[in-house]
Coordinates of C-alpha atoms and ligand atoms in Angstrom, one line a residue:
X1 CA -14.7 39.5 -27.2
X2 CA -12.9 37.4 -24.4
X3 CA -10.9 35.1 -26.4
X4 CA -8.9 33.8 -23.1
X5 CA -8.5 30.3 -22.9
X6 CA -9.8 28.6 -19.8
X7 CA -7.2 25.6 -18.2
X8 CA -7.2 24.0 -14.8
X9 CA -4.0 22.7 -13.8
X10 CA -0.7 22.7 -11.6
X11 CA 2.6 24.3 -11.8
X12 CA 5.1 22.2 -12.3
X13 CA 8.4 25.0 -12.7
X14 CA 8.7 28.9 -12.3
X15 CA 11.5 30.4 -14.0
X16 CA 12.8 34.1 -13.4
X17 CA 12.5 36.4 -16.7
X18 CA 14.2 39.4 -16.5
X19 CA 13.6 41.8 -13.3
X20 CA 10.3 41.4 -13.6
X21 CA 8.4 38.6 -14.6
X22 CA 8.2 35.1 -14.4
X23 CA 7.5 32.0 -17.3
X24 CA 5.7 28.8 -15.8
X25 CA 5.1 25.5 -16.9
X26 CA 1.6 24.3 -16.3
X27 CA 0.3 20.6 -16.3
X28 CA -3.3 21.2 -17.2
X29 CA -6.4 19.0 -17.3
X30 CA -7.1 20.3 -20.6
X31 CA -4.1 20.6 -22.7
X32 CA -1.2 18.6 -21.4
X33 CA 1.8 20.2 -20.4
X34 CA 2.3 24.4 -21.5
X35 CA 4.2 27.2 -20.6
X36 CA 3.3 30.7 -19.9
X37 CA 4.1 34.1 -19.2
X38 CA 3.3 35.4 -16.3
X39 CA 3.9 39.8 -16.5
X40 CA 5.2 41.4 -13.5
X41 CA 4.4 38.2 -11.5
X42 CA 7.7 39.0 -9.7
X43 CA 6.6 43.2 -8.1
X44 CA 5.4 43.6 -4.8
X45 CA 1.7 43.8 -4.6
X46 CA 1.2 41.9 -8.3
X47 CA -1.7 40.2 -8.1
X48 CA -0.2 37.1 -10.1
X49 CA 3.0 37.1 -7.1
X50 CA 1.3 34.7 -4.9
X51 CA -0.8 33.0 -7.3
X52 CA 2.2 31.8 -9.8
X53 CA 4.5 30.0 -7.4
X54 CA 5.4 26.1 -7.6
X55 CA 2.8 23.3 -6.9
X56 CA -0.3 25.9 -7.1
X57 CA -3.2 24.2 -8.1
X58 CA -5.9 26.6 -10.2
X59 CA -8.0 27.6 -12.9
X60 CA -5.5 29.8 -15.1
X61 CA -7.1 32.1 -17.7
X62 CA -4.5 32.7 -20.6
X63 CA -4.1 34.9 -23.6
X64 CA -2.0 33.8 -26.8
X65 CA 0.2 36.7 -27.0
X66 CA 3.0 36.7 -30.2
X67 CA 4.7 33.4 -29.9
X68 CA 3.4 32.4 -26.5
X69 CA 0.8 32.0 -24.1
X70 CA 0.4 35.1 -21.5
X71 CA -0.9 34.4 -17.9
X72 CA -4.5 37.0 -17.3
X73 CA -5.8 35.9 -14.3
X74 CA -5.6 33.1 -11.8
X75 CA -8.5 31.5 -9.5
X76 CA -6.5 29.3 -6.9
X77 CA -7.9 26.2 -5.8
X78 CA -5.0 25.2 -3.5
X79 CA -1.8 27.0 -2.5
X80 CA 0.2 24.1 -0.8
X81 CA 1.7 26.3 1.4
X82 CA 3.3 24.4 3.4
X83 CA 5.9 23.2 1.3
X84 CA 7.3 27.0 1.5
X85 CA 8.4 26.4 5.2
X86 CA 9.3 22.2 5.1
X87 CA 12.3 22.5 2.9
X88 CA 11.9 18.3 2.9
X89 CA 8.6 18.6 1.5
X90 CA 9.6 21.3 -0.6
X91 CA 12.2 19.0 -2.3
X92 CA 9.7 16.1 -3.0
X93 CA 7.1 18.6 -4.3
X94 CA 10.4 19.5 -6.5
X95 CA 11.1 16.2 -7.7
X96 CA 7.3 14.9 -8.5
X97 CA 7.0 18.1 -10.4
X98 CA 10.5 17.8 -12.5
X99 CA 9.8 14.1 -13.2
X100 CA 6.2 15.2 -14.4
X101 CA 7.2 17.5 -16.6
X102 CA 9.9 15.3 -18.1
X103 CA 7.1 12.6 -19.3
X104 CA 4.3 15.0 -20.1
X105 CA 3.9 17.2 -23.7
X106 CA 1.9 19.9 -24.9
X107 CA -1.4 18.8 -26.3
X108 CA -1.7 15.4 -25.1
X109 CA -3.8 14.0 -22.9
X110 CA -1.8 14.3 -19.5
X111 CA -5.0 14.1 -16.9
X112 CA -3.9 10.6 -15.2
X113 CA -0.1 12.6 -14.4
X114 CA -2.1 15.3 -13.2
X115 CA -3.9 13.2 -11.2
X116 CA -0.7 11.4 -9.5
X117 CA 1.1 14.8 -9.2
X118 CA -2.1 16.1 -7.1
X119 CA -2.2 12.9 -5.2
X120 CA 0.9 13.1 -4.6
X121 CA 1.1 17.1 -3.0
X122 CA -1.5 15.8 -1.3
X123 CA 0.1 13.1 0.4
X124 CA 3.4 14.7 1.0
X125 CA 0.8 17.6 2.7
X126 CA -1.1 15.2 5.1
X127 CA 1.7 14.1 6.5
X128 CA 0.4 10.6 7.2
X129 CA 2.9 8.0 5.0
X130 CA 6.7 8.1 5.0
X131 CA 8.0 10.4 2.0
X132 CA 10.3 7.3 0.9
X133 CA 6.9 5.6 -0.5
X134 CA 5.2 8.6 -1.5
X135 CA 8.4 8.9 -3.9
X136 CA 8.8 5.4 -5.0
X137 CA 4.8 5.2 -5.3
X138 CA 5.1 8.4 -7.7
X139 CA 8.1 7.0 -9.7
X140 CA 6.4 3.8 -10.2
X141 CA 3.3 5.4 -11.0
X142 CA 5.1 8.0 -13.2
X143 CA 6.3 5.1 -15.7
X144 CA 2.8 3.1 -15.9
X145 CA 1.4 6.4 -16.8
X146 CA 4.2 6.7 -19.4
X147 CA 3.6 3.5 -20.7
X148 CA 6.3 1.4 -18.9
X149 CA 4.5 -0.2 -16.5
X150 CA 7.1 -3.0 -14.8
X151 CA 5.7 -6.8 -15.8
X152 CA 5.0 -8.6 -12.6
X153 CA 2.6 -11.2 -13.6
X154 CA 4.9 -13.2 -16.1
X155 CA 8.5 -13.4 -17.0
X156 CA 8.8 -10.6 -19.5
X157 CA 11.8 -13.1 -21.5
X158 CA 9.3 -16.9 -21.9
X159 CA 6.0 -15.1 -20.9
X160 CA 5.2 -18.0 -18.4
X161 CA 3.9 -17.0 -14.7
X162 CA 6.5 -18.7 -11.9
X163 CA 6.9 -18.4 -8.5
X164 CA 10.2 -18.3 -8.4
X165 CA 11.0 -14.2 -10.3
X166 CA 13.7 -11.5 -10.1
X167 CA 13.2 -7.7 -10.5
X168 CA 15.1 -6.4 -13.9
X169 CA 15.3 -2.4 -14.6
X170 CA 16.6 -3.8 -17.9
X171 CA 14.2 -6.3 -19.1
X172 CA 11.0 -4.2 -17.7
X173 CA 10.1 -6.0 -14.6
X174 CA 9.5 -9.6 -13.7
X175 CA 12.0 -12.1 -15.2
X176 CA 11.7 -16.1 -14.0
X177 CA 14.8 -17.6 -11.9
X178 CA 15.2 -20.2 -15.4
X179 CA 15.4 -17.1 -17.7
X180 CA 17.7 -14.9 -14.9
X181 CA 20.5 -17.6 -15.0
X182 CA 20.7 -17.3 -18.6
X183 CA 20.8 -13.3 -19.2
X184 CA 23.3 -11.0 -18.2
X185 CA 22.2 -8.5 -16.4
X186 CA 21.6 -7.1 -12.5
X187 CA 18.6 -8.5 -10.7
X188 CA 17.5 -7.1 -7.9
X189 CA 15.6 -10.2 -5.5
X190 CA 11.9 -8.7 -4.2
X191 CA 10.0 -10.3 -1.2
X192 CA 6.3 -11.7 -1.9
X193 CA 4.9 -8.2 -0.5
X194 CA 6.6 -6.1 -2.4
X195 CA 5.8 -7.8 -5.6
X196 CA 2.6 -7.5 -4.4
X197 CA 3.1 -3.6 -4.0
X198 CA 4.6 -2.9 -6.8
X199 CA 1.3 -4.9 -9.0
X200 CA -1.1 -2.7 -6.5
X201 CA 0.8 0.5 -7.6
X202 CA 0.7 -0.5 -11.2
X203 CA -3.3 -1.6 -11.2
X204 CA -4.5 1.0 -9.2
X205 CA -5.9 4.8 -10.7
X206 CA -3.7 7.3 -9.7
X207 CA -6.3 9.1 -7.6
X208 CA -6.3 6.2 -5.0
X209 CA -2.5 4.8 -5.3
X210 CA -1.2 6.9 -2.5
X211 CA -3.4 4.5 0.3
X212 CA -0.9 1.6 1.9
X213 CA 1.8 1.7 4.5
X214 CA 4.6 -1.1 4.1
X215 CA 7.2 -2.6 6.5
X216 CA 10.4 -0.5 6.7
X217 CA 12.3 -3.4 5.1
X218 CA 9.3 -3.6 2.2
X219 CA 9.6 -0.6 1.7
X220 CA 13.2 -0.3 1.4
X221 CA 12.9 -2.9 -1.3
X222 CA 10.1 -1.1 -3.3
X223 CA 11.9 1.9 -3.1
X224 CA 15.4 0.6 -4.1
X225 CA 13.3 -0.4 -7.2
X226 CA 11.7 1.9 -8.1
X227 CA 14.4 4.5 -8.2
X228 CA 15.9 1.9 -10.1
X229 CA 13.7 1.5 -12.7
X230 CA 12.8 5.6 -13.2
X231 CA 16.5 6.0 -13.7
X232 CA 17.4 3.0 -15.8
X233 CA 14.4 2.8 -17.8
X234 CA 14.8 6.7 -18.8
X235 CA 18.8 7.6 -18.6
X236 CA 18.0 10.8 -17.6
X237 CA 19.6 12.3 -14.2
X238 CA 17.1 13.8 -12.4
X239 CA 18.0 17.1 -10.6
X240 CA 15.6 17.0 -7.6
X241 CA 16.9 13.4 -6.7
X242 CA 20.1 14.9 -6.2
X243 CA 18.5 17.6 -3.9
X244 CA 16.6 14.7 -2.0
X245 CA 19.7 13.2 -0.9
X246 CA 20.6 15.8 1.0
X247 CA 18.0 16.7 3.1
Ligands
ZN1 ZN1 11.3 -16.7 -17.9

């Protein structure tokens, strides 16, 4: 009896284990976020060598073995292999999958990250839009997913829509000039477009976000927020924004 489970999915982190083998962590369509191990992934002429490396898109067929899920057999649906020889692209694939696995779990349902972590490979992979707003479009994204979508239509302190609004990483997005003046706090001022990107990012599917070019100096904006607000709104350092930095 084949009692494999069948998951479709990318890998979001491969880890060394022992001389040998690798563990992955896989963001699948089916069951959130899992890890498994991958036997002699690491020897020349392993069939799992190729098939078990970072951003790998596929259909992995896995066994439960003692206390974890084993790696049988891998059908590949998309290698992304040119992130192995753009170190640049390499670090954004990084970064998108670190941030994914930060927000996602085991067992839940996970398909709309999946969605803007393939969107995303996808986009740094054509080519065609600057990498500064493929990143702030995914860490944008990343927190509506996760349930902390910035406000932009009201002011998140007296609920009332006015024209005159701040950005606040602290408050959760939109805050009126009245309410600003009265809170302590660092505002960050946004032009009328990239309001208007960052409500586009927020209200459109995953699938379809990564589809507008801005202005350099729009752009700078969104993505001054947006790094803003991942790292505010979470406290948590993240690793591959360090990388980023440097190339
Ligand atoms: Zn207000």
């Amino acid at each position: 009896m084949d009692n494999r489970i069948k998951v479709q999915g990318i890998i979001l982190s491969v880890m060394p284990v022992g001389d040998y083998d690798r563990r992955i962590t896989i963001l699948t369509k089916e069951r959130g976020r899992l890890s498994a191990f991958a036997q002699g992934a690491r020897r020349t002429g392993n069939a799992l060598l190729a098939k078990t490396q970072l951003c790998t898109l596929g259909t992995f067929y896995l066994y439960m073995g003692r206390d974890n899920y084993r790696v049988s057999e891998v059908e590949v649906l998309d290698y992304f292999t040119d992130f192995r020889v753009d170190l640049e692209k390499a670090y954004h694939a990084m970064y998108f999958c670190e941030v994914a696995s930060y927000f996602t779990r085991e067992n839940n349902d996970e398909r709309e990250m999946l969605n803007l972590v393939y969107a995303a490979l996808k986009a740094l992979e054509k080519g065609v839009l600057d990498r500064t707003l493929i990143k702030a479009v995914f860490e944008l994204k990343a927190m509506c997913i996760s349930g902390e979508a910035p406000s932009t239509g009201e002011c998140v302190i007296c609920h009332e829509k006015k024209e005159k609004r701040v950005f606040s990483v602290e408050h959760g997005g939109m805050v009126c000039s009245d309410c600003a003046v009265t809170k302590p706090g660092r505002f960050m001022e946004l032009s009328e477009s990239a309001w208007y990107a960052v409500w586009y990012i927020a209200s459109t599917p995953a699938s379809g976000v990564f589809s507008f070019k801005l202005s350099d100096a729009v752009l700078a904006e969104v993505a001054a927020a947006a790094s803003a607000y991942l790292k505010g709104r979470t406290g948590h350092e993240f690793k591959g924004e360090k990388l980023l930095e440097i190339v």
